Structures are given as structure tokens and as C-alpha cells.
Amino acid sequence: MDTTPRASPRAAASNAAHILIVDDSLDELRALKSLLDAHAFRLSIAFDGHQGYQRAQLLQPDLILMDVRMPRLNGFATCRLLQECPSTRAIPVIFLTAASTPDERLSGLTIGGVDYINKPFNAEEVLARVRIHLRLAAQNRQHAQAHTDTPTPSENTNTISNDSGEILLQACIRLIRSRLSEELTVTGIASELGSYEKKLSSLFREKTGMTVYAFLREERLKTARIWLGETSTSVREIAEQLGFQNAGNFATAFKSRFGVTPSSYRESVLSMRDACPEI
């Protein structure tokens, strides 16, 4: 007679990995739920990005399967917010999408997604990718716990600020800093974050005392100052890389902010280094 202790079904379920599926397609949800249920994962469902974002904060799943194109808040915008929230930024997000262009894949991976699964999906591929990223996430948690005494986000949720305004602000700042060369508009930025212009503008004034445009301009000029001092990139190229219309427009803005032209600033930095080589 086999007397080996066996875990009860309830205990086994409680130890199973918890996956949050975020998709506005009922057919896709049913198919994914049926597939993952058959392999004993614990599942939660959200029908759009906004609901997914809220449930991720509340439930702290081990992994999120996220559709890209959804109403209210799309997958990319949701992922941006999850990345800025201390209690959810470590949760791996796998995007589900019918569009698989290189640009879209790169965008998703750049903002924090760990992988892509194309629709219509292959069941074995879904299972393989889910298991791979659950394993990697577990290894990352073990590594982090072995090298620090700081509690993981899920252990320390009560002491971490999950203020929605602050999260939106930080997501906006990260987006701006990653795309300084582009022609950004407040409406466009707000749309990419699942928000709207008036709300984002009000939030920026309240939290930073600046408009979104003023912050964008300041970031461009601060970055330009670093590049002038640390690289040999020409003034014209720096202007182009940081979204200024031309070198003249850049020089005017730089002098207005720092009191010297870009060329004069670079010369002063070089002169200082010649005088003090250790700098």
C-alpha cells in the first residue's frame, strides 16, 4: 500500500502559479482559460487594461498575459503603469497580439514586456513561454532575496506608495526621457498612458510646478549639456537628436537656459579638463 503523503487538491491549487489574463476578446479569454485551467494554474481575468492594472495591484499575480489592442487602456499603456508601480513592476508581462511587426515588438519589450505571443496562438507555445518566464521570475526573486535584506514588493506593499497620480507622473517622465528626439505632444503622451491632456497637464503642474512642455524642454537641454561636455558630437547633431528644429533654435534655447552658447560651454569644459586633467 502506498503511504506517501499527497497534497490535497486545495493545497496544490494554492501553490500553483497565479496568472492574470487581460484581454477584451471573450473568445480569446475562453481559449486561454481552458488551456491554462487544464494545467492547474490559478487564473484571474480582466477585460481591459484599466481593470487589469487594478487587479494586478490587488492580486499580485505571478505573471500577466496581456492583449495589446484594447479599449480604455491598451496593453502598452497598462504595462507602462505597471512598471512604475513598486508593487507590480517585477511581475512579468507577456504580450498577446495579432500584429507582430518588428516596431511593435520592440516597443513592447522596451517598455517592460518580457515576451510576445502571436494570435492566433499555439497552445504548446503559450505553455512553454509561460513556464519559462515563471521560472525566470522565481529565479530572479531568489537571487534578489539572497543578495539583499530588502523585502520584495509583495512583502512590503503596505509601505510603498501606489498613488495613481505619482505612478502616472513617473510613467510620463520615463516616456519623455526615452523619446527626446521625437515630436511629442501632450495629447499624444496622454493617449499612450491611457490618460487625457487636461488631467496630465494638471498633474504635472501640481507635482512638478512645470508644464509638460516645459519639462520636455528642460530634459532636452539638460541632456544636451551632458552630451556637449562628454562627447564630441557636433552641435548640429545634438540639436537633431534632441528634437530641435535646427542648430540655431537649439543654440538660442541653450543660451537662454544656461547663459552661454553650446560651443562656448563645450570650450569651457575642455579648458577646465586641460587645466585639471583628473576631472
mmCIF file of C-alpha atoms in Angstrom:
data_model
loop_
_atom_site.group_PDB
_atom_site.id
_atom_site.type_symbol
_atom_site.label_atom_id
_atom_site.label_comp_id
_atom_site.label_asym_id
_atom_site.label_seq_id
_atom_site.Cartn_x
_atom_site.Cartn_y
_atom_site.Cartn_z
ATOM 1 C CA MET A 1 0.000 0.000 0.000
ATOM 2 C CA ASP A 2 1.360 3.427 -0.935
ATOM 3 C CA THR A 3 1.518 5.564 2.215
ATOM 4 C CA THR A 4 3.323 8.556 0.622
ATOM 5 C CA PRO A 5 1.665 11.788 1.822
ATOM 6 C CA ARG A 6 -0.136 13.585 -1.003
ATOM 7 C CA ALA A 7 -1.087 17.215 -1.176
ATOM 8 C CA SER A 8 -4.811 17.863 -1.183
ATOM 9 C CA PRO A 9 -6.305 19.421 -4.331
ATOM 10 C CA ARG A 10 -6.871 22.647 -2.379
ATOM 11 C CA ALA A 11 -3.231 22.764 -1.204
ATOM 12 C CA ALA A 12 -1.958 22.010 -4.695
ATOM 13 C CA ALA A 13 -4.105 24.801 -6.118
ATOM 14 C CA SER A 14 -2.833 27.275 -3.534
ATOM 15 C CA ASN A 15 0.752 26.516 -4.578
ATOM 16 C CA ALA A 16 0.067 26.810 -8.301
ATOM 17 C CA ALA A 17 1.317 29.845 -10.173
ATOM 18 C CA HIS A 18 -1.234 32.650 -10.433
ATOM 19 C CA ILE A 19 -1.734 34.115 -13.917
ATOM 20 C CA LEU A 20 -3.747 37.238 -14.752
ATOM 21 C CA ILE A 21 -5.199 37.232 -18.286
ATOM 22 C CA VAL A 22 -6.068 40.683 -19.678
ATOM 23 C CA ASP A 23 -7.982 40.625 -22.962
ATOM 24 C CA ASP A 24 -11.160 42.228 -24.304
ATOM 25 C CA SER A 25 -11.954 39.260 -26.579
ATOM 26 C CA LEU A 26 -14.259 36.732 -24.925
ATOM 27 C CA ASP A 27 -13.217 34.041 -27.387
ATOM 28 C CA GLU A 28 -9.533 34.562 -26.600
ATOM 29 C CA LEU A 29 -10.245 34.585 -22.865
ATOM 30 C CA ARG A 30 -12.184 31.337 -23.061
ATOM 31 C CA ALA A 31 -9.447 29.646 -25.084
ATOM 32 C CA LEU A 32 -6.663 30.768 -22.742
ATOM 33 C CA LYS A 33 -8.660 29.915 -19.630
ATOM 34 C CA SER A 34 -9.438 26.439 -20.948
ATOM 35 C CA LEU A 35 -5.791 25.833 -21.823
ATOM 36 C CA LEU A 36 -4.325 27.077 -18.542
ATOM 37 C CA ASP A 37 -7.063 25.531 -16.381
ATOM 38 C CA ALA A 38 -6.123 22.152 -17.815
ATOM 39 C CA HIS A 39 -2.600 22.616 -16.456
ATOM 40 C CA ALA A 40 -3.684 23.612 -12.929
ATOM 41 C CA PHE A 41 -2.704 27.292 -12.979
ATOM 42 C CA ARG A 42 -4.660 29.684 -10.803
ATOM 43 C CA LEU A 43 -6.320 32.248 -13.053
ATOM 44 C CA SER A 44 -7.794 35.722 -12.803
ATOM 45 C CA ILE A 45 -9.438 37.626 -15.645
ATOM 46 C CA ALA A 46 -9.613 41.289 -16.670
ATOM 47 C CA PHE A 47 -11.490 42.626 -19.673
ATOM 48 C CA ASP A 48 -9.408 45.721 -20.431
ATOM 49 C CA GLY A 49 -6.157 47.370 -19.418
ATOM 50 C CA HIS A 50 -7.689 49.563 -16.722
ATOM 51 C CA GLN A 51 -9.253 46.591 -14.969
ATOM 52 C CA GLY A 52 -6.075 44.588 -15.497
ATOM 53 C CA TYR A 53 -3.941 47.289 -13.900
ATOM 54 C CA GLN A 54 -6.219 47.446 -10.841
ATOM 55 C CA ARG A 55 -6.360 43.664 -10.451
ATOM 56 C CA ALA A 56 -2.608 43.322 -10.828
ATOM 57 C CA GLN A 57 -2.144 45.704 -7.891
ATOM 58 C CA LEU A 58 -4.754 43.907 -5.806
ATOM 59 C CA LEU A 59 -3.963 40.274 -6.631
ATOM 60 C CA GLN A 60 -0.194 40.359 -7.210
ATOM 61 C CA PRO A 61 -0.192 37.572 -9.835
ATOM 62 C CA ASP A 62 2.972 35.695 -10.742
ATOM 63 C CA LEU A 63 2.612 36.527 -14.441
ATOM 64 C CA ILE A 64 0.354 38.578 -16.731
ATOM 65 C CA LEU A 65 -0.819 37.622 -20.221
ATOM 66 C CA MET A 66 -1.800 40.944 -21.808
ATOM 67 C CA ASP A 67 -3.514 41.765 -25.080
ATOM 68 C CA VAL A 68 -2.027 44.822 -26.810
ATOM 69 C CA ARG A 69 -5.055 46.365 -28.506
ATOM 70 C CA MET A 70 -7.828 47.039 -26.011
ATOM 71 C CA PRO A 71 -10.277 49.889 -25.332
ATOM 72 C CA ARG A 72 -9.856 52.397 -22.500
ATOM 73 C CA LEU A 73 -6.264 51.432 -21.715
ATOM 74 C CA ASN A 74 -4.240 49.394 -24.227
ATOM 75 C CA GLY A 75 -1.621 46.824 -23.296
ATOM 76 C CA PHE A 76 1.367 49.105 -23.772
ATOM 77 C CA ALA A 77 -0.120 51.875 -21.619
ATOM 78 C CA THR A 78 -1.032 49.348 -18.943
ATOM 79 C CA CYS A 79 2.494 47.937 -18.945
ATOM 80 C CA ARG A 80 3.969 51.436 -18.561
ATOM 81 C CA LEU A 81 1.881 51.979 -15.433
ATOM 82 C CA LEU A 82 2.701 48.533 -14.038
ATOM 83 C CA GLN A 83 6.405 49.277 -14.481
ATOM 84 C CA GLU A 84 6.125 52.472 -12.433
ATOM 85 C CA CYS A 85 4.127 50.867 -9.602
ATOM 86 C CA PRO A 86 6.528 49.445 -6.969
ATOM 87 C CA SER A 87 4.233 46.535 -6.129
ATOM 88 C CA THR A 88 3.820 45.339 -9.743
ATOM 89 C CA ARG A 89 6.980 46.236 -11.636
ATOM 90 C CA ALA A 90 8.557 42.809 -11.060
ATOM 91 C CA ILE A 91 5.579 40.890 -12.473
ATOM 92 C CA PRO A 92 6.495 39.542 -15.942
ATOM 93 C CA VAL A 93 4.158 40.681 -18.727
ATOM 94 C CA ILE A 94 3.779 38.600 -21.886
ATOM 95 C CA PHE A 95 2.000 40.442 -24.681
ATOM 96 C CA LEU A 96 -0.642 38.765 -26.820
ATOM 97 C CA THR A 97 -1.121 40.352 -30.227
ATOM 98 C CA ALA A 98 -2.357 39.714 -33.740
ATOM 99 C CA ALA A 99 0.123 42.278 -35.053
ATOM 100 C CA SER A 100 3.731 41.163 -34.980
ATOM 101 C CA THR A 101 5.660 43.948 -36.708
ATOM 102 C CA PRO A 102 9.250 44.456 -35.501
ATOM 103 C CA ASP A 103 8.428 48.014 -34.391
ATOM 104 C CA GLU A 104 5.554 46.870 -32.211
ATOM 105 C CA ARG A 105 7.600 44.052 -30.708
ATOM 106 C CA LEU A 106 10.443 46.445 -29.934
ATOM 107 C CA SER A 107 8.055 48.944 -28.352
ATOM 108 C CA GLY A 108 6.556 46.305 -26.095
ATOM 109 C CA LEU A 109 9.907 44.937 -24.985
ATOM 110 C CA THR A 110 11.316 48.426 -24.433
ATOM 111 C CA ILE A 111 8.547 49.448 -22.048
ATOM 112 C CA GLY A 112 8.923 46.323 -19.916
ATOM 113 C CA GLY A 113 7.263 43.321 -21.568
ATOM 114 C CA VAL A 114 9.282 40.111 -21.329
ATOM 115 C CA ASP A 115 7.904 38.300 -24.381
ATOM 116 C CA TYR A 116 5.345 38.153 -27.190
ATOM 117 C CA ILE A 117 2.848 35.502 -28.244
ATOM 118 C CA ASN A 118 1.211 35.904 -31.636
ATOM 119 C CA LYS A 119 -2.512 35.483 -32.184
ATOM 120 C CA PRO A 120 -3.949 33.077 -33.124
ATOM 121 C CA PHE A 121 -1.767 31.367 -30.553
ATOM 122 C CA ASN A 122 -0.359 27.867 -30.448
ATOM 123 C CA ALA A 123 -1.251 26.101 -27.199
ATOM 124 C CA GLU A 124 2.155 24.499 -26.727
ATOM 125 C CA GLU A 125 3.923 27.789 -27.355
ATOM 126 C CA VAL A 126 1.775 29.554 -24.751
ATOM 127 C CA LEU A 127 2.548 26.891 -22.157
ATOM 128 C CA ALA A 128 6.263 26.895 -22.975
ATOM 129 C CA ARG A 129 6.620 30.680 -22.746
ATOM 130 C CA VAL A 130 4.529 30.914 -19.583
ATOM 131 C CA ARG A 131 6.608 28.244 -17.860
ATOM 132 C CA ILE A 132 9.897 29.791 -18.979
ATOM 133 C CA HIS A 133 9.018 33.213 -17.589
ATOM 134 C CA LEU A 134 7.537 31.867 -14.378
ATOM 135 C CA ARG A 135 10.804 30.009 -13.814
ATOM 136 C CA LEU A 136 12.916 33.065 -14.629
ATOM 137 C CA ALA A 137 10.824 35.259 -12.338
ATOM 138 C CA ALA A 138 11.224 32.759 -9.488
ATOM 139 C CA GLN A 139 14.988 32.660 -10.057
ATOM 140 C CA ASN A 140 15.146 36.462 -10.059
ATOM 141 C CA ARG A 141 13.250 36.621 -6.769
ATOM 142 C CA GLN A 142 15.553 34.060 -5.178
ATOM 143 C CA HIS A 143 18.622 35.923 -6.425
ATOM 144 C CA ALA A 144 17.304 39.248 -5.119
ATOM 145 C CA GLN A 145 16.443 37.781 -1.726
ATOM 146 C CA ALA A 146 19.869 36.172 -1.454
ATOM 147 C CA HIS A 147 21.663 39.470 -2.086
ATOM 148 C CA THR A 148 19.567 41.944 -0.147
ATOM 149 C CA ASP A 149 17.634 42.237 3.083
ATOM 150 C CA THR A 150 15.064 44.494 1.417
ATOM 151 C CA PRO A 151 11.603 42.896 1.284
ATOM 152 C CA THR A 152 10.184 42.104 -2.137
ATOM 153 C CA PRO A 153 7.376 44.418 -3.337
ATOM 154 C CA SER A 154 4.642 41.918 -2.480
ATOM 155 C CA GLU A 155 6.029 41.625 1.065
ATOM 156 C CA ASN A 156 6.281 45.354 1.540
ATOM 157 C CA THR A 157 3.191 46.612 -0.249
ATOM 158 C CA ASN A 158 1.863 48.482 2.753
ATOM 159 C CA THR A 159 4.955 50.686 2.991
ATOM 160 C CA ILE A 160 5.176 51.502 -0.710
ATOM 161 C CA SER A 161 3.292 54.362 -2.323
ATOM 162 C CA ASN A 162 0.985 53.152 -5.082
ATOM 163 C CA ASP A 163 -0.504 56.614 -5.566
ATOM 164 C CA SER A 164 -2.087 56.610 -9.019
ATOM 165 C CA GLY A 165 -1.106 60.211 -9.713
ATOM 166 C CA GLU A 166 2.530 59.605 -8.852
ATOM 167 C CA ILE A 167 2.598 56.433 -10.948
ATOM 168 C CA LEU A 168 1.133 58.274 -13.953
ATOM 169 C CA LEU A 169 3.638 61.095 -13.481
ATOM 170 C CA GLN A 170 6.622 58.740 -13.352
ATOM 171 C CA ALA A 171 5.358 56.821 -16.390
ATOM 172 C CA CYS A 172 5.084 60.109 -18.262
ATOM 173 C CA ILE A 173 8.578 61.195 -17.245
ATOM 174 C CA ARG A 174 10.052 57.867 -18.333
ATOM 175 C CA LEU A 175 8.251 58.079 -21.683
ATOM 176 C CA ILE A 176 9.515 61.627 -22.288
ATOM 177 C CA ARG A 177 13.113 60.769 -21.388
ATOM 178 C CA SER A 178 13.121 57.773 -23.707
ATOM 179 C CA ARG A 179 11.863 59.788 -26.672
ATOM 180 C CA LEU A 180 13.513 63.186 -26.523
ATOM 181 C CA SER A 181 14.232 63.146 -30.267
ATOM 182 C CA GLU A 182 10.574 62.809 -31.245
ATOM 183 C CA GLU A 183 7.936 65.477 -31.839
ATOM 184 C CA LEU A 184 5.885 64.831 -28.727
ATOM 185 C CA THR A 185 2.543 66.431 -27.899
ATOM 186 C CA VAL A 186 0.731 66.438 -24.573
ATOM 187 C CA THR A 187 -2.286 64.834 -26.228
ATOM 188 C CA GLY A 188 -0.135 62.083 -27.721
ATOM 189 C CA ILE A 189 1.722 61.412 -24.473
ATOM 190 C CA ALA A 190 -1.532 61.265 -22.511
ATOM 191 C CA SER A 191 -3.048 58.878 -25.040
ATOM 192 C CA GLU A 192 -0.080 56.494 -24.755
ATOM 193 C CA LEU A 193 -0.585 56.414 -20.994
ATOM 194 C CA GLY A 194 -4.328 55.867 -21.133
ATOM 195 C CA SER A 195 -4.993 59.369 -19.840
ATOM 196 C CA TYR A 196 -6.036 62.686 -21.373
ATOM 197 C CA GLU A 197 -4.374 66.070 -21.891
ATOM 198 C CA LYS A 198 -6.169 68.082 -19.212
ATOM 199 C CA LYS A 199 -5.545 65.502 -16.492
ATOM 200 C CA LEU A 200 -1.872 65.078 -17.386
ATOM 201 C CA SER A 201 -1.260 68.834 -17.596
ATOM 202 C CA SER A 202 -2.916 69.398 -14.222
ATOM 203 C CA LEU A 203 -0.932 66.570 -12.643
ATOM 204 C CA PHE A 204 2.373 67.950 -13.948
ATOM 205 C CA ARG A 205 1.700 71.432 -12.605
ATOM 206 C CA GLU A 206 0.679 70.025 -9.233
ATOM 207 C CA LYS A 207 3.626 67.620 -8.854
ATOM 208 C CA THR A 208 6.468 69.500 -10.600
ATOM 209 C CA GLY A 209 5.365 73.124 -10.856
ATOM 210 C CA MET A 210 6.021 72.881 -14.616
ATOM 211 C CA THR A 211 4.005 72.282 -17.736
ATOM 212 C CA VAL A 212 4.648 69.097 -19.702
ATOM 213 C CA TYR A 213 6.242 71.156 -22.484
ATOM 214 C CA ALA A 214 8.474 72.993 -20.018
ATOM 215 C CA PHE A 215 9.622 69.680 -18.533
ATOM 216 C CA LEU A 216 10.297 68.241 -22.001
ATOM 217 C CA ARG A 217 12.347 71.303 -22.938
ATOM 218 C CA GLU A 218 14.306 71.151 -19.680
ATOM 219 C CA GLU A 219 15.103 67.458 -20.180
ATOM 220 C CA ARG A 220 16.322 68.117 -23.712
ATOM 221 C CA LEU A 221 18.571 70.961 -22.607
ATOM 222 C CA LYS A 222 19.992 69.065 -19.622
ATOM 223 C CA THR A 223 20.750 66.096 -21.879
ATOM 224 C CA ALA A 224 22.352 68.436 -24.425
ATOM 225 C CA ARG A 225 24.609 69.877 -21.727
ATOM 226 C CA ILE A 226 25.788 66.377 -20.779
ATOM 227 C CA TRP A 227 26.456 65.447 -24.404
ATOM 228 C CA LEU A 228 28.360 68.682 -25.040
ATOM 229 C CA GLY A 229 30.623 68.006 -22.093
ATOM 230 C CA GLU A 230 31.124 64.266 -22.547
ATOM 231 C CA THR A 231 31.051 63.614 -26.301
ATOM 232 C CA SER A 232 32.476 65.059 -29.499
ATOM 233 C CA THR A 233 29.083 65.018 -31.221
ATOM 234 C CA SER A 234 28.563 68.216 -33.215
ATOM 235 C CA VAL A 235 26.149 70.896 -32.062
ATOM 236 C CA ARG A 236 24.046 70.314 -35.177
ATOM 237 C CA GLU A 237 23.792 66.563 -34.487
ATOM 238 C CA ILE A 238 22.894 67.132 -30.855
ATOM 239 C CA ALA A 239 20.156 69.538 -31.931
ATOM 240 C CA GLU A 240 18.768 66.937 -34.340
ATOM 241 C CA GLN A 241 18.975 64.089 -31.836
ATOM 242 C CA LEU A 242 17.102 66.089 -29.201
ATOM 243 C CA GLY A 243 14.207 67.231 -31.343
ATOM 244 C CA PHE A 244 15.151 70.855 -32.010
ATOM 245 C CA GLN A 245 14.152 72.319 -35.366
ATOM 246 C CA ASN A 246 17.713 73.338 -36.191
ATOM 247 C CA ALA A 247 21.064 74.205 -34.626
ATOM 248 C CA GLY A 248 20.170 77.890 -34.388
ATOM 249 C CA ASN A 249 16.976 77.188 -32.475
ATOM 250 C CA PHE A 250 18.900 74.875 -30.153
ATOM 251 C CA ALA A 251 21.671 77.420 -29.548
ATOM 252 C CA THR A 252 19.131 80.114 -28.663
ATOM 253 C CA ALA A 253 17.324 77.849 -26.212
ATOM 254 C CA PHE A 254 20.583 76.648 -24.651
ATOM 255 C CA LYS A 255 21.901 80.175 -24.127
ATOM 256 C CA SER A 256 18.596 81.298 -22.663
ATOM 257 C CA ARG A 257 18.714 78.451 -20.140
ATOM 258 C CA PHE A 258 22.432 78.331 -19.236
ATOM 259 C CA GLY A 259 23.722 81.784 -20.170
ATOM 260 C CA VAL A 260 26.262 80.584 -22.757
ATOM 261 C CA THR A 261 26.117 79.168 -26.271
ATOM 262 C CA PRO A 262 26.599 75.418 -26.759
ATOM 263 C CA SER A 263 30.024 75.971 -28.368
ATOM 264 C CA SER A 264 31.186 78.228 -25.545
ATOM 265 C CA TYR A 265 30.018 75.729 -22.951
ATOM 266 C CA ARG A 266 31.950 72.918 -24.658
ATOM 267 C CA GLU A 267 35.089 75.082 -24.850
ATOM 268 C CA SER A 268 34.843 75.912 -21.151
ATOM 269 C CA VAL A 269 34.553 72.219 -20.246
ATOM 270 C CA LEU A 270 37.573 71.340 -22.401
ATOM 271 C CA SER A 271 39.598 74.181 -20.916
ATOM 272 C CA MET A 272 38.770 73.026 -17.411
ATOM 273 C CA ARG A 273 39.868 69.481 -18.253
ATOM 274 C CA ASP A 274 43.139 70.763 -19.705
ATOM 275 C CA ALA A 275 43.780 72.685 -16.514
ATOM 276 C CA CYS A 276 42.684 69.827 -14.259
ATOM 277 C CA PRO A 277 43.273 66.509 -16.118
ATOM 278 C CA GLU A 278 41.893 64.472 -13.234
ATOM 279 C CA ILE A 279 38.393 65.935 -13.768
#
